[in-house]
Amino acid sequence: MAAQGEPQVQFKLVLVGDGGTGKTTFVKRHLTGEFEKKYVATLGVEVHPLVFHTNRGPIKFNVWDTAGQEKFGGLRDGYYIQGKSCGGQFCASQGSCAIIMFDVTSRVTYKNVPNWHR
């Protein structure tokens, strides 16, 4: 049983989308409250814990910030597969979800959304 204030519900959240669509900025904004204007491509994947406090208690998302560049595409399938399994220590309370991101100013990134859906 989790201590009071500790998240009892955890989710794996995989952020996917073309490079430059704001996946890392989304994570950093929630972690620090700051907005990073400079683009630095993510290499592989970075996992960050984000806790949201709700009227039903805290919810923890283990956010997988994935690389959007095509050269990292071979790694991506593993993130999806792991997202469907329950191999972690928080198996009983861990679910999986994903957010497909695109840049509203780039029609190409919007047209690529179906490529990210599995």
Coordinates of C-alpha atoms in Angstrom, one line a residue:
M1 CA 0.0 0.0 0.0
A2 CA 1.3 3.4 -0.9
A3 CA 1.9 6.1 1.7
Q4 CA -0.5 8.9 1.8
G5 CA 0.3 11.4 -1.0
E6 CA 2.2 8.7 -3.0
P7 CA 0.7 7.8 -6.3
Q8 CA -1.3 4.5 -6.2
V9 CA -2.1 4.6 -9.8
Q10 CA 0.7 4.6 -12.4
F11 CA 0.7 4.6 -16.2
K12 CA 3.3 4.3 -18.9
L13 CA 2.8 7.2 -21.3
V14 CA 4.6 7.0 -24.6
L15 CA 4.9 10.3 -26.5
V16 CA 5.3 9.7 -30.2
G17 CA 5.3 11.9 -33.3
D18 CA 7.7 13.4 -35.9
G19 CA 10.8 15.2 -34.8
G20 CA 10.2 18.8 -33.7
T21 CA 6.6 18.4 -32.7
G22 CA 7.1 19.3 -29.1
K23 CA 7.3 16.0 -27.2
T24 CA 10.3 17.0 -25.1
T25 CA 9.0 20.5 -24.6
F26 CA 5.7 19.0 -23.3
V27 CA 7.6 17.0 -20.7
K28 CA 10.0 19.8 -19.7
R29 CA 7.1 22.3 -19.4
H30 CA 5.3 19.9 -16.9
L31 CA 8.5 19.1 -15.0
T32 CA 9.9 22.6 -14.6
G33 CA 7.2 25.0 -15.8
E34 CA 9.6 26.5 -18.3
F35 CA 9.3 26.6 -22.1
E36 CA 12.4 25.6 -24.0
K37 CA 12.5 27.4 -27.4
K38 CA 15.7 25.8 -28.6
Y39 CA 15.2 22.5 -30.5
V40 CA 17.5 19.6 -29.5
A41 CA 16.6 16.2 -31.0
T42 CA 16.0 13.4 -28.5
L43 CA 18.4 10.5 -29.0
G44 CA 16.6 7.2 -28.4
V45 CA 14.2 7.6 -25.5
E46 CA 14.2 9.5 -22.2
V47 CA 11.9 8.4 -19.3
H48 CA 10.6 11.0 -16.9
P49 CA 8.2 10.6 -13.9
L50 CA 5.3 13.1 -13.9
V51 CA 2.9 13.2 -11.1
F52 CA -0.5 14.9 -11.4
H53 CA -2.5 15.7 -8.3
T54 CA -6.3 15.1 -8.8
N55 CA -9.3 15.1 -6.5
R56 CA -8.9 11.3 -6.4
G57 CA -5.3 11.5 -5.4
P58 CA -2.0 11.6 -7.2
I59 CA -1.5 9.8 -10.5
K60 CA 2.0 9.0 -11.8
F61 CA 2.9 8.9 -15.5
N62 CA 6.2 7.3 -16.5
V63 CA 6.5 9.4 -19.6
W64 CA 8.6 7.9 -22.4
D65 CA 9.8 10.8 -24.6
T66 CA 10.8 9.1 -27.8
A67 CA 13.0 10.3 -30.7
G68 CA 10.9 11.4 -33.7
Q69 CA 13.7 11.0 -36.3
E70 CA 13.3 8.2 -38.8
K71 CA 16.8 6.9 -38.0
F72 CA 15.6 5.8 -34.6
G73 CA 12.5 4.0 -36.0
G74 CA 13.9 0.6 -35.2
L75 CA 14.0 1.3 -31.5
R76 CA 10.4 2.5 -31.5
D77 CA 8.7 -0.8 -31.9
G78 CA 10.2 -1.9 -28.6
Y79 CA 8.6 1.0 -26.8
Y80 CA 5.2 0.1 -28.2
I81 CA 5.6 -3.6 -27.2
Q82 CA 6.7 -2.7 -23.7
G83 CA 3.8 -0.4 -23.5
K84 CA 1.4 -3.2 -24.0
S85 CA 2.9 -5.6 -21.5
C86 CA 2.9 -5.5 -17.7
G87 CA 6.5 -6.4 -16.9
G88 CA 7.2 -3.7 -14.3
Q89 CA 7.0 -3.9 -10.5
F90 CA 3.8 -1.8 -10.5
C91 CA 2.0 -4.4 -12.6
A92 CA -1.3 -4.3 -10.7
S93 CA -1.7 -0.6 -11.0
Q94 CA 0.1 0.2 -14.2
G95 CA -1.7 0.8 -17.5
S96 CA -0.4 2.1 -20.8
C97 CA -1.3 5.0 -23.0
A98 CA 0.1 7.1 -25.8
I99 CA -0.1 10.6 -27.1
I100 CA 0.6 11.1 -30.8
M101 CA 1.9 14.7 -31.3
F102 CA 2.1 16.9 -34.4
D103 CA 3.0 20.5 -35.1
V104 CA -0.2 22.5 -35.9
T105 CA 1.9 24.7 -38.3
S106 CA 3.3 21.7 -40.2
R107 CA 0.9 19.8 -42.5
V108 CA 3.5 17.1 -43.0
T109 CA 3.6 16.2 -39.3
Y110 CA -0.2 16.0 -39.3
K111 CA -0.3 13.8 -42.3
N112 CA 2.2 11.5 -40.6
V113 CA 0.0 10.9 -37.6
P114 CA -1.4 7.6 -39.0
N115 CA 2.2 6.3 -39.4
W116 CA 2.6 6.6 -35.6
H117 CA -0.6 4.7 -34.7
R118 CA -0.1 0.9 -34.1

